[in-house]
Coordinates of C-alpha atoms in Angstrom, one line a residue:
Chain F
X201 CA 228.0 81.1 179.0
X202 CA 226.2 81.9 181.6
X203 CA 225.3 85.4 183.2
X204 CA 227.8 88.2 182.5
X205 CA 225.8 90.5 185.4
X206 CA 224.2 90.0 188.7
X207 CA 220.4 90.7 187.8
X208 CA 218.8 90.1 191.2
X209 CA 217.2 94.0 190.0
X210 CA 215.9 94.4 186.6
X211 CA 214.1 98.3 186.5
X212 CA 210.0 97.9 187.6
X213 CA 208.8 99.1 184.0
X214 CA 211.0 96.4 182.0
X215 CA 210.0 93.7 184.4
X216 CA 206.4 95.1 183.7
X217 CA 206.6 94.9 179.8
X218 CA 207.5 91.1 180.5
X219 CA 204.6 90.3 182.9
X220 CA 201.9 92.2 180.5
X221 CA 202.8 89.3 178.2
X222 CA 201.9 86.9 180.6
X223 CA 199.1 84.9 179.5
X224 CA 195.9 84.9 182.5
X225 CA 196.5 81.7 184.3
X226 CA 200.7 82.5 184.8
X227 CA 199.8 85.8 186.0
X228 CA 197.2 84.3 188.6
X229 CA 199.9 81.7 189.8
X230 CA 202.6 84.6 190.3
X231 CA 200.4 86.0 192.3
X232 CA 201.7 83.9 195.0
X233 CA 205.0 85.1 194.0
X234 CA 205.5 88.0 196.6
X235 CA 202.8 90.6 198.2
X236 CA 204.3 93.3 195.8
X237 CA 203.8 91.5 192.5
X238 CA 200.0 90.4 193.8
X239 CA 199.4 93.9 193.9
X240 CA 200.5 94.7 190.4
X241 CA 199.0 91.9 189.3
X242 CA 195.4 93.8 191.0
X243 CA 196.0 97.3 190.3
X244 CA 193.8 98.8 187.2
X245 CA 196.2 100.6 185.1
X246 CA 198.2 97.1 184.8
X247 CA 195.1 95.1 183.7
X248 CA 193.9 97.7 181.2
X249 CA 197.6 97.4 179.9
X250 CA 197.5 93.4 179.9
X251 CA 194.4 93.1 177.9
X252 CA 195.7 95.7 175.6
X253 CA 198.6 93.9 175.1
X254 CA 197.2 90.9 174.4
X255 CA 194.3 92.7 172.0
X256 CA 197.0 93.6 170.0
X257 CA 198.2 90.6 169.3
X258 CA 197.5 88.3 166.0
X259 CA 196.5 85.5 167.4
X260 CA 193.1 85.7 167.5
X261 CA 190.6 83.3 170.1
X262 CA 187.0 82.1 169.5
X263 CA 184.8 81.0 171.7
X264 CA 182.0 78.7 170.8
X265 CA 179.0 77.2 172.0
X266 CA 179.2 72.9 171.6
X267 CA 176.3 70.8 172.0
X268 CA 177.1 67.1 172.3
X269 CA 174.3 64.8 173.0
X270 CA 176.8 62.4 173.7
X271 CA 178.5 63.5 176.4
X272 CA 177.6 65.2 179.9
X273 CA 177.4 68.0 180.4
X274 CA 175.9 67.9 176.7
X275 CA 176.7 71.6 176.5
X276 CA 180.2 73.1 177.1
X277 CA 182.1 76.0 175.6
X278 CA 185.2 76.0 173.7
X279 CA 188.4 78.2 173.0
X280 CA 190.0 77.7 170.0
X281 CA 193.1 79.8 168.1
X282 CA 192.7 80.7 164.6
X283 CA 196.3 80.5 164.6
X284 CA 198.2 79.3 161.7
X285 CA 196.8 75.6 161.1
X286 CA 196.2 75.1 164.8
X287 CA 192.8 74.5 164.8
X288 CA 192.1 72.6 168.1
X289 CA 190.0 73.5 170.6
X290 CA 190.0 73.3 174.2
X291 CA 187.0 73.2 176.6
X292 CA 186.4 76.2 178.6
X293 CA 186.3 74.9 182.3
X294 CA 183.1 76.3 183.3
X295 CA 181.9 77.0 187.0
X296 CA 178.3 76.8 186.1
X297 CA 176.3 74.4 183.7
X298 CA 175.0 76.7 181.7
X299 CA 171.4 75.4 179.7
X300 CA 170.8 76.3 177.0
X301 CA 172.6 79.7 175.9
X302 CA 170.2 82.1 174.3
X303 CA 172.3 85.4 174.1
X304 CA 176.1 85.7 174.3
X305 CA 177.6 89.2 173.9
X306 CA 180.6 90.1 172.8
X307 CA 183.4 89.6 174.9
X308 CA 184.4 93.2 176.2
X309 CA 187.3 93.4 178.7
X310 CA 187.5 89.9 178.9
X311 CA 184.0 89.8 180.5
X312 CA 181.2 87.9 178.7
X313 CA 177.4 88.0 179.5
X314 CA 175.5 84.9 178.8
X315 CA 171.7 84.5 179.1
X316 CA 170.4 81.0 179.8
X317 CA 167.0 80.3 178.4
X318 CA 165.9 80.1 182.1
X319 CA 166.5 83.9 182.3
X320 CA 168.8 83.8 184.0
X321 CA 172.2 86.0 183.7
X322 CA 176.0 85.4 184.0
X323 CA 178.6 87.8 183.6
X324 CA 181.8 85.9 183.4
X325 CA 185.7 86.0 183.0
X326 CA 186.7 82.7 181.5
X327 CA 190.3 82.8 182.0
X328 CA 189.9 84.2 186.0
X329 CA 187.3 82.0 186.6
X330 CA 184.8 84.0 187.7
X331 CA 181.5 84.9 187.4
X332 CA 178.4 86.5 189.1
X333 CA 174.9 86.1 188.8
X334 CA 172.4 88.8 187.8
X335 CA 169.3 89.2 189.3
X336 CA 166.6 89.9 186.8
X337 CA 165.3 93.4 186.0
X338 CA 161.9 94.0 187.1
X339 CA 159.2 92.8 184.6
X340 CA 157.8 95.9 183.2
X341 CA 154.4 97.3 183.7
X342 CA 154.3 100.2 181.5
X343 CA 153.2 98.3 178.5
X344 CA 150.5 100.5 176.0
X345 CA 147.2 99.1 175.3
X346 CA 147.2 95.8 174.9
X347 CA 150.4 94.7 172.8
X348 CA 153.1 92.4 174.9
X349 CA 156.3 93.6 173.9
X350 CA 158.0 90.2 173.0
X351 CA 161.3 89.0 174.3
X352 CA 163.7 91.4 175.9
X353 CA 166.7 91.7 173.8
X354 CA 169.9 92.7 175.3
X355 CA 173.1 94.7 175.1
X356 CA 176.3 94.2 177.1
X357 CA 179.0 97.6 177.3
X358 CA 181.8 99.2 179.4
X359 CA 181.7 102.6 180.4
X360 CA 184.4 104.2 179.6
X361 CA 184.5 107.0 182.0
X362 CA 183.0 105.3 184.7
X363 CA 184.8 102.5 183.6
X364 CA 181.6 100.2 184.9
X365 CA 179.4 97.5 183.0
X366 CA 176.2 97.9 181.5
X367 CA 173.6 95.7 181.0
X368 CA 170.8 96.9 178.9
X369 CA 167.7 94.9 178.6
X370 CA 165.1 96.5 175.7
X371 CA 161.3 95.4 174.7
X372 CA 160.6 95.9 171.4
X373 CA 158.6 93.8 168.9
X374 CA 158.6 90.9 166.3
X375 CA 157.6 91.4 163.1
X376 CA 154.5 89.4 164.1
X377 CA 152.6 91.3 165.8
X378 CA 153.7 94.9 163.9
X379 CA 151.0 94.0 162.2
X380 CA 148.6 94.9 165.1
X381 CA 150.4 98.2 165.8
X382 CA 148.6 101.3 164.9
X383 CA 151.1 103.5 166.9
X384 CA 154.4 103.9 167.7
X385 CA 155.3 102.1 170.3
X386 CA 158.6 103.1 172.7
X387 CA 161.5 100.7 173.1
X388 CA 161.4 100.3 177.1
X389 CA 165.0 100.0 178.7
X390 CA 166.0 98.9 181.7
X391 CA 169.9 99.5 182.7
X392 CA 172.0 97.4 185.2
X393 CA 175.2 98.5 186.3
X394 CA 177.5 96.0 187.6
X395 CA 179.5 98.0 190.4
X396 CA 176.0 99.2 192.0
X397 CA 174.1 95.6 191.1
X398 CA 171.0 97.2 190.5
X399 CA 168.7 97.6 187.9
X400 CA 167.4 101.1 186.7
X401 CA 164.5 101.9 184.3
X402 CA 165.5 104.8 181.6
X403 CA 163.5 106.7 179.4
X404 CA 165.3 107.2 176.2
X405 CA 163.3 109.7 174.4
X406 CA 163.2 107.4 171.3
X407 CA 160.5 108.5 168.7
X408 CA 160.4 105.1 166.7
X409 CA 159.3 101.7 167.4
X410 CA 162.1 99.3 166.6
X411 CA 161.6 96.1 165.2
X412 CA 164.0 92.9 164.1
X413 CA 166.7 93.2 167.5
X414 CA 168.8 90.9 167.6
X415 CA 167.4 88.6 170.2
X416 CA 169.0 85.2 169.3
X417 CA 171.1 86.1 166.6
X418 CA 174.3 87.4 166.5
X419 CA 174.8 89.8 164.1
X420 CA 175.0 92.8 167.1
X421 CA 178.6 94.6 167.6
X422 CA 179.7 96.4 170.0
X423 CA 182.5 99.6 168.8
X424 CA 183.7 102.6 170.0
X425 CA 181.5 101.9 173.4
X426 CA 178.5 102.4 171.2
X427 CA 176.2 98.8 170.8
X428 CA 175.1 98.2 166.8
X429 CA 172.9 96.0 165.3
X430 CA 171.3 96.1 161.5
X431 CA 167.7 96.3 162.6
X432 CA 164.3 98.1 161.6
X433 CA 162.4 101.1 162.6
X434 CA 158.7 102.3 162.0
X435 CA 158.4 106.0 160.7
X436 CA 154.8 106.7 161.2
X437 CA 151.5 104.9 162.1
X438 CA 151.0 103.9 157.9
X439 CA 153.8 101.4 158.6
X440 CA 156.7 102.8 156.5
X441 CA 159.7 101.5 157.7
X442 CA 163.4 101.9 157.0
X443 CA 166.2 99.4 157.5
X444 CA 168.9 101.1 159.6
X445 CA 171.5 100.5 162.4
X446 CA 170.3 101.1 165.3
X447 CA 173.3 102.3 168.1
X448 CA 172.6 102.5 171.9
X449 CA 176.1 104.4 173.7
X450 CA 176.7 102.6 176.7
X451 CA 178.1 106.0 178.5
X452 CA 175.2 108.6 177.6
X453 CA 172.3 106.1 176.9
X454 CA 170.1 106.7 174.5
X455 CA 169.7 105.9 170.9
X456 CA 170.9 106.7 167.6
X457 CA 170.3 105.9 164.0
X458 CA 172.9 105.3 160.9
X459 CA 171.7 104.9 157.9
X460 CA 172.5 101.5 155.9
X461 CA 175.0 101.6 152.9
X462 CA 173.2 102.2 149.8
X463 CA 172.4 98.8 148.9
X464 CA 170.6 99.3 145.6
X465 CA 167.5 98.5 144.4
X466 CA 166.3 95.7 146.7
X467 CA 163.1 93.9 146.8
X468 CA 163.2 91.4 149.4
X469 CA 165.0 93.6 152.0
X470 CA 164.1 91.2 155.0
X471 CA 165.6 88.5 152.8
X472 CA 168.9 90.3 153.7
X473 CA 171.1 89.2 156.0
X474 CA 173.3 91.9 157.8
X475 CA 176.0 91.2 160.8
X476 CA 177.8 94.2 161.5
X477 CA 181.3 93.5 162.5
X478 CA 184.8 95.1 163.0
X479 CA 187.4 95.5 160.4
X480 CA 190.5 97.3 160.9
X481 CA 189.2 99.3 163.3
X482 CA 186.8 100.5 161.4
X483 CA 182.5 99.8 161.6
X484 CA 181.7 97.5 159.0
X485 CA 178.6 95.1 158.0
X486 CA 178.5 91.7 156.1
X487 CA 176.1 91.4 154.0
X488 CA 174.4 88.1 152.5
X489 CA 171.6 88.4 149.9
X490 CA 170.1 84.9 150.9
X491 CA 169.2 84.7 147.3
X492 CA 172.4 84.6 146.0
X493 CA 173.6 81.8 148.4
X494 CA 177.3 82.0 146.3
X495 CA 178.7 85.5 147.7
X496 CA 178.7 88.2 150.5
X497 CA 180.0 91.7 150.5
X498 CA 181.6 93.9 152.8
X499 CA 181.2 97.3 153.4
X500 CA 183.2 99.7 155.8
X501 CA 182.2 102.5 156.8
X502 CA 185.5 104.3 156.9
X503 CA 185.1 107.5 159.0
X504 CA 183.1 106.6 162.0
X505 CA 179.4 108.0 162.1
X506 CA 179.9 109.4 158.6
X507 CA 177.7 107.9 156.6
X508 CA 178.1 109.2 153.3
X509 CA 182.2 107.2 154.1
X510 CA 180.3 103.6 153.6
X511 CA 182.5 101.5 151.2
X512 CA 181.9 98.4 149.4
X513 CA 185.3 97.3 150.4
X514 CA 184.9 94.0 149.1
X515 CA 183.0 91.0 147.0
X516 CA 183.3 87.3 148.7
X517 CA 182.9 84.6 146.7
X518 CA 181.6 82.8 144.9
X519 CA 182.0 80.3 148.0
X520 CA 181.9 76.5 147.8
X521 CA 179.4 76.2 150.4
X522 CA 176.3 77.9 150.7
X523 CA 175.4 80.1 153.9
X524 CA 172.5 79.2 155.4
X525 CA 171.2 81.6 158.5
X526 CA 172.4 79.5 161.0
X527 CA 176.1 80.0 160.3
X528 CA 178.2 82.4 162.1
X529 CA 180.1 85.1 160.1
X530 CA 183.0 86.6 162.4
X531 CA 185.7 89.4 160.8
X532 CA 188.8 88.8 163.2
X533 CA 191.8 90.5 162.6
X534 CA 191.9 90.7 158.9
X535 CA 190.6 87.5 158.4
X536 CA 186.9 86.5 157.9
X537 CA 185.7 83.3 159.6
X538 CA 182.7 81.7 158.6
X539 CA 181.8 78.8 161.3
X540 CA 178.7 76.1 160.5
X541 CA 176.7 74.6 162.9
X542 CA 179.0 71.5 162.5
X543 CA 182.1 73.0 163.8
X544 CA 183.8 73.5 160.4
X545 CA 185.3 76.9 159.7
X546 CA 186.4 78.4 156.9
X547 CA 188.8 81.4 157.2
X548 CA 189.1 83.9 154.3
X549 CA 192.3 86.0 154.2
X550 CA 192.0 88.9 153.0
X551 CA 195.8 89.7 152.7
X552 CA 196.2 86.2 150.7
X553 CA 192.8 86.3 149.2
X554 CA 192.6 82.5 149.9
X555 CA 189.8 80.4 151.6
X556 CA 191.5 78.4 154.7
X557 CA 189.1 75.1 155.9
X558 CA 190.0 74.3 159.4
X559 CA 188.3 72.2 161.6
X560 CA 187.3 71.6 165.2
X561 CA 189.6 68.7 166.1
X562 CA 188.0 66.1 168.6
X563 CA 184.7 66.7 167.5
X564 CA 182.6 63.9 166.6
X565 CA 179.2 63.7 164.7
X566 CA 177.2 64.2 167.5
X567 CA 178.0 67.7 168.0
X568 CA 176.5 71.4 167.1
X569 CA 178.0 74.2 167.2
X570 CA 176.5 77.9 167.3
X571 CA 177.2 81.4 168.7
X572 CA 180.6 82.0 168.2
X573 CA 182.6 85.3 169.9
X574 CA 186.3 86.2 168.9
X575 CA 187.6 86.7 172.6
X576 CA 190.6 87.9 174.6
X577 CA 191.7 87.0 177.7
X578 CA 191.8 89.2 180.7
X579 CA 192.1 89.9 184.3
X580 CA 189.4 92.1 184.9
X581 CA 187.5 90.8 188.1
X582 CA 183.5 90.5 187.9
X583 CA 183.2 90.7 191.2
X584 CA 179.7 92.2 192.0
X585 CA 180.3 96.1 194.1
X586 CA 184.2 95.6 193.7
X587 CA 185.5 99.1 193.2
X588 CA 188.4 99.0 194.8
X589 CA 191.6 96.5 194.6
X590 CA 192.3 94.0 196.9
X591 CA 195.7 94.5 198.8
X592 CA 197.6 92.4 200.5
X593 CA 200.6 93.7 202.7
Chain C
X181 CA 231.9 87.1 166.8
X182 CA 233.4 90.6 167.0
X183 CA 234.8 92.3 164.8
X184 CA 237.9 94.9 165.3
X185 CA 237.9 97.5 163.4
X186 CA 241.8 97.9 161.5
X187 CA 242.3 100.3 158.6
X188 CA 238.5 101.3 157.9
X189 CA 237.9 101.0 154.2
X190 CA 236.2 103.1 152.2
X191 CA 233.0 101.8 152.0
X192 CA 230.9 102.4 148.6
X193 CA 227.4 100.8 150.2
X194 CA 226.4 102.4 153.5
X195 CA 228.6 103.6 155.8
X196 CA 229.4 101.9 159.1
X197 CA 230.4 103.0 162.2
X198 CA 232.6 101.0 165.3
X199 CA 230.9 100.6 168.2
X200 CA 233.2 99.8 171.6
X201 CA 232.0 97.4 174.5
X202 CA 232.3 97.4 178.0
X203 CA 235.3 94.9 177.8
X204 CA 236.8 96.9 174.9
X205 CA 236.2 94.8 171.8
X206 CA 235.3 97.4 168.6
X207 CA 232.4 96.3 166.5
X208 CA 231.8 97.7 163.1
X209 CA 228.5 97.9 162.1
X210 CA 226.6 99.1 159.1
X211 CA 224.6 102.3 159.3
X212 CA 221.3 101.1 158.6
X213 CA 221.7 98.2 161.6
X214 CA 223.3 100.4 164.2
X215 CA 220.6 103.5 164.0
X216 CA 218.6 100.7 165.1
X217 CA 220.0 101.5 168.1
X218 CA 218.2 104.6 169.4
X219 CA 220.8 105.8 171.5
X220 CA 223.6 105.5 168.8
X221 CA 221.5 107.4 166.7
X222 CA 221.0 110.1 169.3
X223 CA 224.7 110.2 169.6
X224 CA 225.2 111.3 165.9
X225 CA 222.2 113.2 165.7
X226 CA 224.0 115.2 168.7
X227 CA 227.0 115.8 166.9
X228 CA 227.1 119.1 164.9
X229 CA 229.1 117.7 161.4
X230 CA 226.8 116.1 158.7
X231 CA 228.9 113.4 157.3
X232 CA 227.7 110.7 158.2
X233 CA 229.9 108.8 156.1
X234 CA 233.8 110.6 157.2
X235 CA 232.7 110.2 160.8
X236 CA 231.3 106.7 160.9
X237 CA 234.5 105.4 159.6
X238 CA 236.6 107.2 162.1
X239 CA 234.7 107.7 165.2
X240 CA 234.2 105.0 167.4
X241 CA 231.3 104.6 169.9
X242 CA 231.5 103.7 173.3
X243 CA 229.0 101.5 174.5
X244 CA 230.5 101.1 178.4
X245 CA 227.2 99.5 179.8
X246 CA 227.1 96.8 176.8
X247 CA 229.3 93.4 176.9
X248 CA 231.0 92.2 173.6
X249 CA 228.9 88.5 173.9
X250 CA 225.4 90.5 174.4
X251 CA 226.5 93.2 171.6
X252 CA 227.4 91.0 169.0
X253 CA 223.6 89.2 169.3
X254 CA 221.9 92.6 169.7
X255 CA 223.6 93.1 165.7
X256 CA 222.9 89.6 164.7
X257 CA 218.9 90.1 165.6
X258 CA 219.2 93.6 164.3
X259 CA 220.5 92.7 160.7
X260 CA 217.8 90.1 160.2
X261 CA 215.1 92.6 160.7
X262 CA 213.2 94.3 157.4
X263 CA 215.0 97.6 157.0
X264 CA 212.9 100.2 156.9
X265 CA 214.2 101.4 153.2
X266 CA 213.8 97.9 151.6
X267 CA 211.3 97.6 148.3
X268 CA 207.8 96.1 149.5
X269 CA 207.4 92.6 148.5
X270 CA 204.2 90.9 147.3
X271 CA 202.7 88.6 149.2
X272 CA 204.7 85.0 148.7
X273 CA 207.8 86.9 149.2
X274 CA 206.5 88.6 152.7
X275 CA 205.4 84.7 153.8
X276 CA 209.0 83.1 152.6
X277 CA 210.6 86.2 154.7
X278 CA 208.7 85.5 157.6
X279 CA 209.1 82.2 158.0
X280 CA 212.9 82.7 157.3
X281 CA 213.0 85.0 160.6
X282 CA 210.8 82.7 162.9
X283 CA 213.4 80.0 162.2
X284 CA 216.4 82.2 162.9
X285 CA 214.7 83.4 165.9
X286 CA 213.6 79.8 167.2
X287 CA 217.3 78.9 166.5
X288 CA 218.6 82.1 167.9
X289 CA 216.6 81.3 171.0
X290 CA 217.7 77.7 171.8
X291 CA 221.4 78.9 172.5
X292 CA 220.6 81.0 174.8
X293 CA 220.7 80.2 178.5
X294 CA 218.2 82.0 180.2
X295 CA 220.2 84.3 182.4
X296 CA 221.4 86.0 179.5
X297 CA 217.9 86.8 178.2
X298 CA 218.4 89.3 181.0
X299 CA 221.7 90.7 179.7
X300 CA 220.3 90.7 177.0
X301 CA 216.9 92.8 177.8
X302 CA 219.0 95.5 179.8
X303 CA 221.1 96.0 177.0
X304 CA 218.2 96.3 174.3
X305 CA 217.2 98.7 176.7
X306 CA 220.1 100.9 177.3
X307 CA 220.2 101.0 173.6
X308 CA 216.7 101.7 173.2
X309 CA 216.6 98.9 170.7
X310 CA 213.2 98.9 169.9
X311 CA 212.7 95.5 168.3
X312 CA 215.1 93.7 170.0
X313 CA 213.6 94.8 173.4
X314 CA 210.0 93.7 171.9
X315 CA 211.2 90.2 170.7
X316 CA 213.5 89.5 174.0
X317 CA 211.1 90.6 176.4
X318 CA 208.4 88.2 174.6
X319 CA 211.0 85.3 175.1
X320 CA 211.0 86.1 178.5
X321 CA 208.0 85.7 179.4
X322 CA 207.5 82.7 176.8
X323 CA 210.4 81.4 178.7
X324 CA 208.9 81.8 182.2
X325 CA 205.0 81.2 181.6
X326 CA 204.7 77.7 182.7
X327 CA 207.1 77.8 185.6
X328 CA 206.9 77.6 189.2
X329 CA 206.5 79.8 191.3
X330 CA 210.0 78.9 193.2
X331 CA 211.6 79.2 190.0
X332 CA 210.6 82.5 189.2
X333 CA 211.7 83.8 192.8
X334 CA 214.6 82.0 192.0
X335 CA 215.5 83.8 188.9
X336 CA 214.5 87.4 189.7
X337 CA 216.6 87.3 192.8
X338 CA 212.8 87.8 194.9
X339 CA 212.3 87.0 198.6
X340 CA 209.0 85.4 199.3
X341 CA 207.5 88.1 202.2
X342 CA 204.1 85.9 202.5
X343 CA 203.5 83.3 205.5
X344 CA 203.5 79.5 204.9
X345 CA 199.2 79.1 205.9
X346 CA 199.1 82.7 203.5
X347 CA 200.7 81.0 200.8
X348 CA 199.0 77.7 201.2
X349 CA 195.8 79.1 201.3
X350 CA 196.1 81.0 197.8
X351 CA 197.6 77.6 196.3
X352 CA 194.5 75.8 197.8
X353 CA 192.2 78.1 196.2
X354 CA 193.9 78.3 193.0
X355 CA 195.1 75.1 192.1
X356 CA 194.0 75.0 189.1
X357 CA 196.9 77.8 187.9
X358 CA 199.1 75.4 189.4
X359 CA 198.6 72.5 187.4
X360 CA 201.4 71.1 184.8
X361 CA 203.8 73.6 185.5
X362 CA 207.5 72.6 184.2
X363 CA 209.6 70.9 186.9
X364 CA 212.2 72.7 188.6

């Protein structure tokens, strides 16, 4: 049965509906179809629609950093789908050879921020194979007394009002230095803006010292335009401190504090490992007590910003495997993924209430997996200072 | 494939309605399925009378933009969708139904020529059949995803307005996007 009518003409909105469903690689190829398609694919509205569509699909991907001492190059980033049973990893084409990555941000609109051990900062869109290197911020001269700030911490985010990407560097302290502090030391904050390709220092007016910033751990969360991480703030000179969720609003560039859920009487709070995540569009905390290694709790903030709305929603366990601090815990749609450093993935499906065990295929024993993030591809360009879409015609 | 209604029998289950295609074929369809075509639903809601059952068996709704072959496929797809008034299943039943639907969908797509997808999309759009439109839009995207630029131009009847050297330059710069493409 052939065509019943001639269809050289399909209404534009219908055509766009179809095209938003294409993967990025197909769209890059089809920019070559004609100039009108090229302009459509460069259009901000189309790009946003495309990303929104792919974000809503129940086919989550993970990006993981992989190190294999037997291969050249040793380090790579792989992408894998968690769809039923399919768990093969595909190495991503990296336009640069990374050294050890000390920081991989959450993926925002298909863009990832990487920080290498050498302090090189890179914004990368793996799907369109574009990257841009960001110069480092000026080193802070502002340092009270003789206390040095510890390693800086980075937060990558998006300002939806100005449609711009920001990288925030926060100077903070580790617990070691804490003992030496007899005054409140405010975090020093520098912000980089992609559209201007420049750094500026801001005064956040934040009254407390902050300890235990994420640094190398992936327990932070970018959600609702705000960067969250479980941390500890010093309340006063007597060393009283408090476990909270520290928030940095990317739009308004201010810090906020959110109370943790009431975990009960815990005497060993520093032994509790917390990871912020998103579950069913709500902010969530995965709490894992190292002293009881067989289970963990998931708390959900049913109403964002309302501290009383913290609810313990799930208790998962007992687990067959023991969790360690090197494991990655991620919430991917309605599944909990636990990834250990050997590339084994435990998937807990909240609906089915069962645990599936996946393994990255093609990974020999020499492999070490770290730093996993959920990933949705996009067409967003990271070319510096690019404001207008390129047009051809 | 198509049903012609003779003397509509009074139905003790759900009401039925009759749809008439561009090639004058008549289809008797259950109300639950027909209501998924929002254009049809609108046709009914526009009427002042409220007795659907009585009207359904006598009124013929004209669909001058839809051919019988296309409508048959859309009705078939509509029947396989989970009904809105169905009792909620437990997780296992849901999984089984999902698998069955997937099998049906794969079978349906296998028997379709690519050109028919455009007909189905157009008809689903005209009928405002959201689930059908979703499904066939995705099917078409899946179909062209790994095709060459030339195939896509031919399929949609698009003229290439690039200069040869422009196109060549683009293909070189983005060679990675042109690898592993299906043969035409």
